[in-house]
mmCIF file of C-alpha atoms and ligand atoms in Angstrom:
data_model
loop_
_atom_site.group_PDB
_atom_site.id
_atom_site.type_symbol
_atom_site.label_atom_id
_atom_site.label_comp_id
_atom_site.label_asym_id
_atom_site.label_seq_id
_atom_site.Cartn_x
_atom_site.Cartn_y
_atom_site.Cartn_z
ATOM 1 C CA MET N 1 -34.741 -47.718 51.711
ATOM 2 C CA THR N 2 -35.240 -49.582 48.513
ATOM 3 C CA ILE N 3 -33.528 -52.656 47.098
ATOM 4 C CA LEU N 4 -33.469 -53.439 43.452
ATOM 5 C CA PHE N 5 -33.520 -57.142 42.485
ATOM 6 C CA ALA N 6 -32.057 -57.703 39.010
ATOM 7 C CA ALA N 7 -31.196 -61.225 37.994
ATOM 8 C CA GLU N 8 -31.922 -61.805 34.413
ATOM 9 C CA GLY N 9 -33.314 -65.240 33.593
ATOM 10 C CA TRP N 10 -34.308 -65.967 37.256
ATOM 11 C CA ASP N 11 -37.886 -66.089 38.480
ATOM 12 C CA PRO N 12 -38.038 -62.926 40.610
ATOM 13 C CA ALA N 13 -41.187 -63.936 42.612
ATOM 14 C CA PRO N 14 -39.534 -66.066 45.348
ATOM 15 C CA TRP N 15 -36.729 -63.516 45.762
ATOM 16 C CA ILE N 16 -39.128 -60.567 46.113
ATOM 17 C CA GLN N 17 -41.190 -62.636 48.520
ATOM 18 C CA ALA N 18 -38.115 -63.511 50.598
ATOM 19 C CA PHE N 19 -36.962 -59.864 50.674
ATOM 20 C CA GLU N 20 -40.413 -58.771 51.763
ATOM 21 C CA LYS N 21 -40.642 -61.564 54.395
ATOM 22 C CA HIS N 22 -37.229 -60.943 55.927
ATOM 23 C CA GLY N 23 -36.948 -57.197 55.417
ATOM 24 C CA GLU N 24 -39.724 -55.599 57.356
ATOM 25 C CA GLY N 25 -40.232 -52.054 56.259
ATOM 26 C CA ARG N 26 -38.043 -52.431 53.193
ATOM 27 C CA ARG N 27 -39.257 -52.461 49.668
ATOM 28 C CA ALA N 28 -37.957 -54.792 47.013
ATOM 29 C CA VAL N 29 -38.272 -53.796 43.377
ATOM 30 C CA MET N 30 -37.865 -55.815 40.195
ATOM 31 C CA SER N 31 -35.773 -54.391 37.418
ATOM 32 C CA VAL N 32 -37.691 -56.054 34.655
ATOM 33 C CA GLY N 33 -41.390 -55.645 34.151
ATOM 34 C CA GLN N 34 -41.790 -53.104 36.889
ATOM 35 C CA GLU N 35 -41.619 -49.340 36.800
ATOM 36 C CA PHE N 36 -39.275 -47.769 39.394
ATOM 37 C CA ASP N 37 -37.534 -44.480 39.932
ATOM 38 C CA PRO N 38 -33.743 -45.095 39.539
ATOM 39 C CA ALA N 39 -33.079 -42.386 42.170
ATOM 40 C CA SER N 40 -35.079 -44.413 44.774
ATOM 41 C CA ILE N 41 -32.730 -47.379 44.678
ATOM 42 C CA HIS N 42 -30.095 -47.656 47.479
ATOM 43 C CA TYR N 43 -29.036 -51.277 47.223
ATOM 44 C CA ALA N 44 -28.964 -53.740 44.329
ATOM 45 C CA ALA N 45 -29.115 -57.563 44.563
ATOM 46 C CA VAL N 46 -27.978 -58.763 41.193
ATOM 47 C CA TRP N 47 -26.919 -61.667 39.046
ATOM 48 C CA LYS N 48 -25.501 -60.847 35.586
ATOM 49 C CA PRO N 49 -27.408 -57.523 35.391
ATOM 50 C CA ARG N 50 -27.687 -55.836 32.086
ATOM 51 C CA PRO N 51 -24.498 -53.792 31.574
ATOM 52 C CA GLY N 52 -25.180 -50.140 32.329
ATOM 53 C CA LEU N 53 -28.156 -50.872 34.681
ATOM 54 C CA LEU N 54 -26.200 -50.223 37.894
ATOM 55 C CA ALA N 55 -24.603 -47.064 36.491
ATOM 56 C CA SER N 56 -28.108 -45.719 35.993
ATOM 57 C CA LEU N 57 -28.862 -45.713 39.750
ATOM 58 C CA PRO N 58 -27.550 -42.400 41.090
ATOM 59 C CA ASN N 59 -28.092 -43.147 44.802
ATOM 60 C CA LEU N 60 -26.757 -46.670 44.858
ATOM 61 C CA ARG N 61 -24.756 -47.451 48.038
ATOM 62 C CA ALA N 62 -23.713 -51.049 47.529
ATOM 63 C CA ILE N 63 -24.117 -53.983 45.136
ATOM 64 C CA PHE N 64 -24.856 -57.499 46.358
ATOM 65 C CA ASN N 65 -23.804 -60.136 43.819
ATOM 66 C CA LEU N 66 -26.174 -63.081 44.150
ATOM 67 C CA GLY N 67 -23.437 -65.618 43.634
ATOM 68 C CA ALA N 68 -19.909 -66.283 44.789
ATOM 69 C CA GLY N 69 -18.256 -65.541 41.405
ATOM 70 C CA VAL N 70 -18.210 -61.926 40.259
ATOM 71 C CA ASP N 71 -16.565 -62.283 36.848
ATOM 72 C CA ALA N 72 -19.800 -61.589 34.963
ATOM 73 C CA LEU N 73 -20.596 -58.521 37.102
ATOM 74 C CA LEU N 74 -17.048 -57.056 36.777
ATOM 75 C CA ALA N 75 -17.287 -57.406 33.016
ATOM 76 C CA ASP N 76 -19.611 -54.386 33.099
ATOM 77 C CA THR N 77 -17.156 -51.539 32.529
ATOM 78 C CA THR N 78 -19.685 -48.955 33.701
ATOM 79 C CA LEU N 79 -19.990 -50.291 37.283
ATOM 80 C CA PRO N 80 -20.402 -47.425 39.766
ATOM 81 C CA ASP N 81 -17.752 -46.937 42.472
ATOM 82 C CA VAL N 82 -19.659 -48.539 45.397
ATOM 83 C CA PRO N 83 -18.733 -51.635 47.400
ATOM 84 C CA ILE N 84 -19.514 -54.967 45.743
ATOM 85 C CA ILE N 85 -20.314 -57.765 48.197
ATOM 86 C CA ARG N 86 -20.286 -61.370 47.015
ATOM 87 C CA ILE N 87 -22.135 -64.251 48.528
ATOM 88 C CA VAL N 88 -20.406 -66.195 51.222
ATOM 89 C CA ASN N 89 -23.006 -68.282 52.892
ATOM 90 C CA PRO N 90 -23.085 -71.787 54.466
ATOM 91 C CA ASP N 91 -26.058 -72.712 52.226
ATOM 92 C CA LEU N 92 -24.014 -72.125 49.082
ATOM 93 C CA THR N 93 -20.858 -73.682 50.516
ATOM 94 C CA VAL N 94 -22.596 -76.927 51.557
ATOM 95 C CA ARG N 95 -24.196 -77.190 48.138
ATOM 96 C CA MET N 96 -20.838 -76.944 46.430
ATOM 97 C CA THR N 97 -19.253 -79.475 48.761
ATOM 98 C CA GLU N 98 -22.079 -81.916 48.009
ATOM 99 C CA TRP N 99 -21.405 -81.561 44.313
ATOM 100 C CA VAL N 100 -17.670 -81.938 44.583
ATOM 101 C CA VAL N 101 -18.005 -84.983 46.856
ATOM 102 C CA LEU N 102 -20.600 -86.494 44.580
ATOM 103 C CA GLN N 103 -18.291 -86.236 41.570
ATOM 104 C CA ALA N 104 -15.231 -87.420 43.459
ATOM 105 C CA LEU N 105 -17.097 -90.521 44.634
ATOM 106 C CA PHE N 106 -18.690 -91.002 41.228
ATOM 107 C CA HIS N 107 -15.205 -91.405 39.676
ATOM 108 C CA LEU N 108 -13.716 -93.245 42.656
ATOM 109 C CA ARG N 109 -16.525 -95.810 42.560
ATOM 110 C CA GLN N 110 -16.244 -96.097 38.752
ATOM 111 C CA MET N 111 -19.841 -95.073 38.077
ATOM 112 C CA PRO N 112 -19.133 -94.041 34.435
ATOM 113 C CA ALA N 113 -17.949 -97.598 33.718
ATOM 114 C CA TYR N 114 -20.849 -99.225 35.687
ATOM 115 C CA GLN N 115 -23.377 -97.042 33.868
ATOM 116 C CA ALA N 116 -21.956 -98.219 30.554
ATOM 117 C CA GLN N 117 -22.043 -101.849 31.799
ATOM 118 C CA GLN N 118 -25.656 -101.364 32.914
ATOM 119 C CA ALA N 119 -26.646 -100.166 29.426
ATOM 120 C CA ARG N 120 -25.098 -103.432 28.093
ATOM 121 C CA ARG N 121 -26.657 -105.547 30.865
ATOM 122 C CA GLU N 122 -23.129 -106.591 31.747
ATOM 123 C CA TRP N 123 -22.348 -107.933 35.295
ATOM 124 C CA ARG N 124 -18.647 -107.299 35.840
ATOM 125 C CA GLN N 125 -17.024 -106.342 39.154
ATOM 126 C CA LEU N 126 -14.158 -103.880 38.691
ATOM 127 C CA ALA N 127 -11.217 -103.527 41.009
ATOM 128 C CA GLN N 128 -12.125 -100.897 43.637
ATOM 129 C CA PRO N 129 -9.398 -98.579 44.938
ATOM 130 C CA ALA N 130 -9.817 -97.001 48.333
ATOM 131 C CA ALA N 131 -10.239 -93.209 48.690
ATOM 132 C CA ARG N 132 -6.895 -93.039 50.530
ATOM 133 C CA GLU N 133 -5.145 -94.268 47.387
ATOM 134 C CA VAL N 134 -6.477 -91.357 45.339
ATOM 135 C CA ARG N 135 -4.495 -88.114 45.430
ATOM 136 C CA VAL N 136 -6.902 -85.186 45.091
ATOM 137 C CA GLY N 137 -5.380 -81.884 44.057
ATOM 138 C CA LEU N 138 -7.527 -78.817 44.752
ATOM 139 C CA MET N 139 -7.012 -75.520 42.890
ATOM 140 C CA GLY N 140 -8.831 -72.626 44.465
ATOM 141 C CA TYR N 141 -8.405 -72.887 48.216
ATOM 142 C CA GLY N 142 -10.992 -70.225 49.165
ATOM 143 C CA VAL N 143 -14.260 -70.381 51.027
ATOM 144 C CA LEU N 144 -15.640 -73.223 48.877
ATOM 145 C CA GLY N 145 -12.344 -75.010 48.315
ATOM 146 C CA ARG N 146 -11.597 -75.188 51.997
ATOM 147 C CA ASP N 147 -14.896 -76.862 52.840
ATOM 148 C CA SER N 148 -14.605 -79.366 49.967
ATOM 149 C CA ALA N 149 -11.024 -80.170 50.965
ATOM 150 C CA GLU N 150 -12.059 -80.844 54.500
ATOM 151 C CA VAL N 151 -14.897 -83.186 53.622
ATOM 152 C CA LEU N 152 -12.874 -85.014 50.958
ATOM 153 C CA GLN N 153 -10.196 -85.578 53.584
ATOM 154 C CA ARG N 154 -12.747 -86.879 56.049
ATOM 155 C CA LEU N 155 -13.783 -89.432 53.409
ATOM 156 C CA GLY N 156 -10.174 -90.532 53.262
ATOM 157 C CA PHE N 157 -8.967 -88.939 50.047
ATOM 158 C CA ASP N 158 -5.289 -87.897 49.999
ATOM 159 C CA VAL N 159 -5.821 -84.174 49.509
ATOM 160 C CA ALA N 160 -3.283 -81.461 48.665
ATOM 161 C CA VAL N 161 -3.993 -77.888 47.599
ATOM 162 C CA TRP N 162 -2.433 -75.316 45.303
ATOM 163 C CA ALA N 163 -2.614 -71.741 46.589
ATOM 164 C CA ARG N 164 -1.042 -68.395 45.941
ATOM 165 C CA ARG N 165 0.227 -67.887 49.456
ATOM 166 C CA PRO N 166 1.132 -70.086 52.407
ATOM 167 C CA GLN N 167 -1.850 -71.534 54.252
ATOM 168 C CA PRO N 168 -0.632 -72.034 57.848
ATOM 169 C CA GLU N 169 -4.119 -73.261 58.888
ATOM 170 C CA ALA N 170 -4.321 -75.942 56.220
ATOM 171 C CA ASP N 171 -4.564 -79.537 57.363
ATOM 172 C CA CYS N 172 -2.998 -80.913 54.181
ATOM 173 C CA PRO N 173 0.064 -80.316 51.957
ATOM 174 C CA VAL N 174 -0.001 -76.865 50.324
ATOM 175 C CA PHE N 175 1.866 -76.165 47.100
ATOM 176 C CA VAL N 176 2.417 -72.388 46.862
ATOM 177 C CA GLY N 177 2.658 -70.383 43.707
ATOM 178 C CA LYS N 178 3.292 -70.988 40.047
ATOM 179 C CA ASP N 179 6.668 -72.602 40.678
ATOM 180 C CA ALA N 180 5.030 -75.284 42.778
ATOM 181 C CA LEU N 181 2.318 -76.029 40.183
ATOM 182 C CA PRO N 182 4.274 -78.790 38.359
ATOM 183 C CA ALA N 183 4.975 -80.694 41.650
ATOM 184 C CA PHE N 184 1.311 -80.268 42.690
ATOM 185 C CA LEU N 185 0.057 -81.617 39.387
ATOM 186 C CA ALA N 186 2.550 -84.489 39.375
ATOM 187 C CA ARG N 187 0.921 -85.844 42.538
ATOM 188 C CA THR N 188 -2.700 -85.311 41.395
ATOM 189 C CA ASP N 189 -4.988 -88.113 40.277
ATOM 190 C CA MET N 190 -8.188 -86.117 40.720
ATOM 191 C CA LEU N 191 -8.030 -82.403 39.977
ATOM 192 C CA VAL N 192 -10.821 -80.410 41.646
ATOM 193 C CA VAL N 193 -11.068 -76.816 40.409
ATOM 194 C CA LEU N 194 -12.813 -74.082 42.405
ATOM 195 C CA LEU N 195 -10.893 -71.091 41.135
ATOM 196 C CA PRO N 196 -12.464 -67.771 40.227
ATOM 197 C CA LEU N 197 -12.243 -66.571 36.676
ATOM 198 C CA THR N 198 -9.616 -63.795 36.425
ATOM 199 C CA PRO N 199 -7.124 -62.771 33.722
ATOM 200 C CA GLU N 200 -4.640 -64.999 35.549
ATOM 201 C CA THR N 201 -6.764 -68.129 35.639
ATOM 202 C CA ARG N 202 -8.515 -67.923 32.254
ATOM 203 C CA GLY N 203 -7.709 -70.973 30.127
ATOM 204 C CA ILE N 204 -5.494 -72.503 32.872
ATOM 205 C CA LEU N 205 -7.023 -75.969 32.365
ATOM 206 C CA ASP N 206 -5.375 -76.767 29.053
ATOM 207 C CA ARG N 207 -3.307 -79.488 27.445
ATOM 208 C CA THR N 208 -0.041 -78.371 29.030
ATOM 209 C CA LEU N 209 -1.607 -78.662 32.517
ATOM 210 C CA PHE N 210 -3.198 -82.038 31.750
ATOM 211 C CA GLU N 211 0.164 -83.379 30.531
ATOM 212 C CA ARG N 212 1.617 -82.668 33.959
ATOM 213 C CA LEU N 213 -0.983 -84.671 35.930
ATOM 214 C CA ALA N 214 0.050 -87.923 37.557
ATOM 215 C CA ARG N 215 0.116 -90.905 35.283
ATOM 216 C CA ASP N 216 0.681 -93.580 37.947
ATOM 217 C CA GLY N 217 -2.578 -93.234 39.881
ATOM 218 C CA VAL N 218 -5.031 -96.006 40.737
ATOM 219 C CA LEU N 219 -7.884 -94.558 38.601
ATOM 220 C CA GLY N 220 -6.199 -95.484 35.329
ATOM 221 C CA GLY N 221 -5.573 -91.834 34.498
ATOM 222 C CA PRO N 222 -6.305 -88.405 35.936
ATOM 223 C CA VAL N 223 -9.789 -87.063 36.355
ATOM 224 C CA LEU N 224 -10.834 -83.360 36.049
ATOM 225 C CA ILE N 225 -13.630 -81.932 38.187
ATOM 226 C CA ASN N 226 -14.432 -78.283 37.418
ATOM 227 C CA ALA N 227 -17.142 -76.189 39.059
ATOM 228 C CA GLY N 228 -15.178 -72.941 39.028
ATOM 229 C CA ARG N 229 -15.928 -71.256 35.721
ATOM 230 C CA GLY N 230 -16.138 -72.553 32.151
ATOM 231 C CA LEU N 231 -13.561 -70.138 30.799
ATOM 232 C CA LEU N 232 -10.925 -71.679 33.059
ATOM 233 C CA GLN N 233 -11.020 -74.640 30.732
ATOM 234 C CA VAL N 234 -10.081 -75.242 27.122
ATOM 235 C CA GLU N 235 -12.779 -77.653 26.025
ATOM 236 C CA ALA N 236 -11.078 -78.776 22.826
ATOM 237 C CA ASP N 237 -8.098 -79.764 24.978
ATOM 238 C CA ILE N 238 -10.321 -81.668 27.397
ATOM 239 C CA LEU N 239 -11.836 -83.641 24.501
ATOM 240 C CA ALA N 240 -8.434 -84.360 22.969
ATOM 241 C CA ALA N 241 -7.061 -85.371 26.404
ATOM 242 C CA LEU N 242 -9.924 -87.824 26.917
ATOM 243 C CA GLU N 243 -9.338 -89.303 23.484
ATOM 244 C CA SER N 244 -5.635 -89.737 23.955
ATOM 245 C CA GLY N 245 -5.928 -91.032 27.490
ATOM 246 C CA LEU N 246 -4.245 -87.958 29.037
ATOM 247 C CA LEU N 247 -7.449 -87.665 31.076
ATOM 248 C CA ALA N 248 -9.510 -90.670 32.144
ATOM 249 C CA GLY N 249 -12.666 -88.745 32.923
ATOM 250 C CA ALA N 250 -14.165 -85.341 33.688
ATOM 251 C CA SER N 251 -17.092 -83.851 35.593
ATOM 252 C CA LEU N 252 -17.985 -80.355 34.375
ATOM 253 C CA ASP N 253 -20.583 -77.996 35.802
ATOM 254 C CA VAL N 254 -19.396 -74.935 33.909
ATOM 255 C CA PHE N 255 -18.639 -74.345 30.281
ATOM 256 C CA GLU N 256 -16.977 -71.906 27.877
ATOM 257 C CA THR N 257 -20.440 -71.080 26.519
ATOM 258 C CA GLU N 258 -23.540 -71.454 28.729
ATOM 259 C CA PRO N 259 -25.992 -72.940 28.128
ATOM 260 C CA LEU N 260 -23.744 -75.608 26.561
ATOM 261 C CA PRO N 261 -24.726 -75.594 22.865
ATOM 262 C CA ALA N 262 -26.612 -78.698 21.782
ATOM 263 C CA THR N 263 -23.930 -79.220 19.108
ATOM 264 C CA SER N 264 -21.105 -79.545 21.688
ATOM 265 C CA PRO N 265 -19.393 -82.937 21.559
ATOM 266 C CA LEU N 266 -19.066 -82.722 25.357
ATOM 267 C CA TRP N 267 -22.673 -83.768 25.691
ATOM 268 C CA THR N 268 -22.238 -87.241 24.325
ATOM 269 C CA HIS N 269 -18.782 -88.075 25.447
ATOM 270 C CA PRO N 270 -18.946 -91.281 27.538
ATOM 271 C CA LYS N 271 -16.184 -90.151 29.954
ATOM 272 C CA ILE N 272 -17.775 -86.759 30.789
ATOM 273 C CA VAL N 273 -20.368 -86.066 33.463
ATOM 274 C CA ILE N 274 -22.267 -82.788 32.724
ATOM 275 C CA THR N 275 -24.392 -80.770 35.041
ATOM 276 C CA PRO N 276 -25.866 -77.433 33.903
ATOM 277 C CA HIS N 277 -24.141 -74.944 36.266
ATOM 278 C CA VAL N 278 -26.024 -76.091 39.288
ATOM 279 C CA ALA N 279 -23.145 -77.140 41.607
ATOM 280 C CA ALA N 280 -24.136 -74.479 44.139
ATOM 281 C CA ASP N 281 -27.378 -72.802 43.414
ATOM 282 C CA SER N 282 -28.252 -69.415 45.019
ATOM 283 C CA THR N 283 -31.605 -69.751 46.759
ATOM 284 C CA PRO N 284 -33.748 -66.938 48.205
ATOM 285 C CA GLU N 285 -34.298 -68.663 51.538
ATOM 286 C CA GLY N 286 -30.605 -69.498 51.849
ATOM 287 C CA LEU N 287 -29.297 -66.008 50.991
ATOM 288 C CA VAL N 288 -31.762 -63.171 51.513
ATOM 289 C CA GLY N 289 -31.511 -63.091 55.317
ATOM 290 C CA GLY N 290 -27.717 -62.752 55.071
ATOM 291 C CA ILE N 291 -27.971 -59.900 52.500
ATOM 292 C CA LEU N 292 -30.379 -57.972 54.689
ATOM 293 C CA ALA N 293 -28.205 -58.506 57.732
ATOM 294 C CA ASP N 294 -25.261 -57.150 55.710
ATOM 295 C CA ILE N 295 -27.248 -54.068 54.663
ATOM 296 C CA ALA N 296 -28.096 -53.418 58.314
ATOM 297 C CA ARG N 297 -24.382 -53.642 59.164
ATOM 298 C CA PHE N 298 -23.447 -51.410 56.260
ATOM 299 C CA GLU N 299 -26.035 -48.814 57.392
ATOM 300 C CA ARG N 300 -24.435 -48.866 60.877
ATOM 301 C CA GLY N 301 -21.118 -47.987 59.240
ATOM 302 C CA GLU N 302 -19.495 -51.369 59.721
ATOM 303 C CA THR N 303 -17.261 -52.808 57.025
ATOM 304 C CA LEU N 304 -18.583 -55.979 55.338
ATOM 305 C CA PRO N 305 -16.307 -59.005 55.242
ATOM 306 C CA ASN N 306 -17.016 -60.207 51.704
ATOM 307 C CA GLU N 307 -16.298 -57.136 49.689
ATOM 308 C CA VAL N 308 -14.847 -57.878 46.264
ATOM 309 C CA ASP N 309 -11.376 -56.629 45.445
ATOM 310 C CA ARG N 310 -11.915 -55.196 41.965
ATOM 311 C CA GLN N 311 -8.204 -55.215 41.390
ATOM 312 C CA SER N 312 -7.772 -58.973 41.830
ATOM 313 C CA GLY N 313 -11.093 -59.649 40.101
ATOM 314 C CA TYR N 314 -12.719 -61.907 42.712
HETATM 315 P P1 LIG R 401 -12.899 -67.341 47.120
HETATM 316 O O1 LIG R 401 -12.596 -65.971 46.646
HETATM 317 O O2 LIG R 401 -13.239 -67.534 48.574
HETATM 318 O O3 LIG R 401 -11.753 -68.327 46.695
HETATM 319 C C1 LIG R 401 -11.025 -68.230 45.573
HETATM 320 C C2 LIG R 401 -9.691 -68.829 45.856
HETATM 321 O O4 LIG R 401 -8.976 -68.904 44.635
HETATM 322 C C3 LIG R 401 -8.852 -68.033 46.833
HETATM 323 O O5 LIG R 401 -8.220 -68.870 47.794
HETATM 324 C C4 LIG R 401 -7.787 -67.400 45.958
HETATM 325 O O6 LIG R 401 -6.523 -67.207 46.540
HETATM 326 C C5 LIG R 401 -7.644 -68.485 44.877
HETATM 327 N N1 LIG R 401 -7.055 -67.894 43.666
HETATM 328 C C6 LIG R 401 -7.484 -66.816 42.951
HETATM 329 N N2 LIG R 401 -6.702 -66.567 41.927
HETATM 330 C C7 LIG R 401 -5.752 -67.550 41.974
HETATM 331 C C8 LIG R 401 -4.615 -67.851 41.172
HETATM 332 N N3 LIG R 401 -4.298 -67.109 40.112
HETATM 333 N N4 LIG R 401 -3.881 -68.891 41.569
HETATM 334 C C9 LIG R 401 -4.148 -69.637 42.618
HETATM 335 N N5 LIG R 401 -5.213 -69.376 43.433
HETATM 336 C C10 LIG R 401 -5.989 -68.389 43.106
HETATM 337 O O7 LIG R 401 -14.125 -67.836 46.197
HETATM 338 P P2 LIG R 401 -15.168 -69.057 46.516
HETATM 339 O O8 LIG R 401 -14.412 -70.183 47.103
HETATM 340 O O9 LIG R 401 -16.316 -68.527 47.239
HETATM 341 O O10 LIG R 401 -15.656 -69.371 45.041
HETATM 342 C C11 LIG R 401 -14.734 -69.817 44.055
HETATM 343 C C12 LIG R 401 -15.351 -69.804 42.696
HETATM 344 O O11 LIG R 401 -16.285 -70.845 42.575
HETATM 345 C C13 LIG R 401 -16.179 -68.564 42.346
HETATM 346 O O12 LIG R 401 -15.327 -67.491 41.957
HETATM 347 C C14 LIG R 401 -17.033 -69.067 41.230
HETATM 348 O O13 LIG R 401 -16.382 -68.860 39.975
HETATM 349 C C15 LIG R 401 -17.147 -70.555 41.508
HETATM 350 N N6 LIG R 401 -18.544 -70.913 41.894
HETATM 351 C C16 LIG R 401 -19.253 -71.753 41.042
HETATM 352 C C17 LIG R 401 -20.524 -72.158 41.415
HETATM 353 C C18 LIG R 401 -21.243 -73.175 40.582
HETATM 354 O O14 LIG R 401 -22.426 -73.367 40.827
HETATM 355 N N7 LIG R 401 -20.591 -73.794 39.598
HETATM 356 C C19 LIG R 401 -21.150 -71.634 42.584
HETATM 357 C C20 LIG R 401 -20.358 -70.774 43.390
HETATM 358 C C21 LIG R 401 -19.038 -70.435 43.008
HETATM 359 P P3 LIG R 401 -6.292 -66.160 47.736
HETATM 360 O O15 LIG R 401 -6.830 -66.868 48.963
HETATM 361 O O16 LIG R 401 -4.788 -66.084 47.808
HETATM 362 O O17 LIG R 401 -7.020 -64.924 47.439
HETATM 363 C C1 LIG R 402 -21.809 -68.502 41.653
HETATM 364 C C2 LIG R 402 -22.396 -69.434 40.684
HETATM 365 O O1 LIG R 402 -20.796 -67.877 41.359
HETATM 366 O O2 LIG R 402 -23.505 -69.941 40.932
HETATM 367 O O3 LIG R 402 -22.321 -68.423 42.802
HETATM 368 O O4 LIG R 402 -21.787 -69.696 39.633
#
């Protein structure tokens, strides 16, 4: 049984090593720089593979997307009709929660202002609101969103979520559906976005949405924290909102164009924190064992829990 590893732009060596270490008797093959017979490939572990690559593998049984988001993969219109499994793994979840909490605390504890003061050698103590005074609104209450919401709550933040369907298990207020979006935004000081990119969510973070955020919060204006996907956001609207005071700050891990072009005004905006799409990295040691266990389950005829619904796009 042969697995094809195809993740353009990633160093394949640690992945191949991890597949070899964890997958006794299995053979991992690189797509780039290595000759292989397309008919020999049964499984593919991929991240943004070249469009058409997967369609060229006649004996492919399943595709493992090496990330949680599948928007890039589904953009390949030639994808073969085999199950697509996305990553759901504690390693990735914890990494995302770390990033979200880091950004939430960064804005709560006024780090952008203190960094500016430090650059001026200015010693000035600013008023410090408590986490419980900050209303966090979370869009994207899935695997990652749930964990972030839980940890933010544990830190004391006043968390509510926006979801498509009722969430009876949720331990916080849930605003359900498009009709409830205005009320959700009206009580949000810090908007945390962990939505997938779909035709429904594309461009959702625009001026109209920013205008609906709470204006009476303790942070001096609403803050946007987005690690979902760059195309959820309209960057020109974020910049305009920061200029006009509609937004007080933003932390962005994802961008309309990645890498973020050097010419983007986002880079130098004093109210924006930028990270280069690293909120939750996929790592070989964190993920390969789980993929191989899933392959074993699949071979035994069991259904896999994290199969992507092509219809909904995530
Ligand atoms: P999940 O599929 O578990 O969660 C997505 C959630 O979004 C679900 O609860 C889903 O609702 C909800 N949702 C989807 N469409 C809508 C909509 N139109 N309106 C309201 N809610 C909606 O995904 P994950 O939590 O694992 O990952 C979320 C996203 O995070 C990924 O798709 C990816 O884009 C991004 N990501 C970014 C990373 C980074 O490093 N920056 C790393 C990993 C992921 P429902 O429950 O009803 O289906
Ligand atoms: C993912 C990502 O979707 O890293 O996992 O963006």
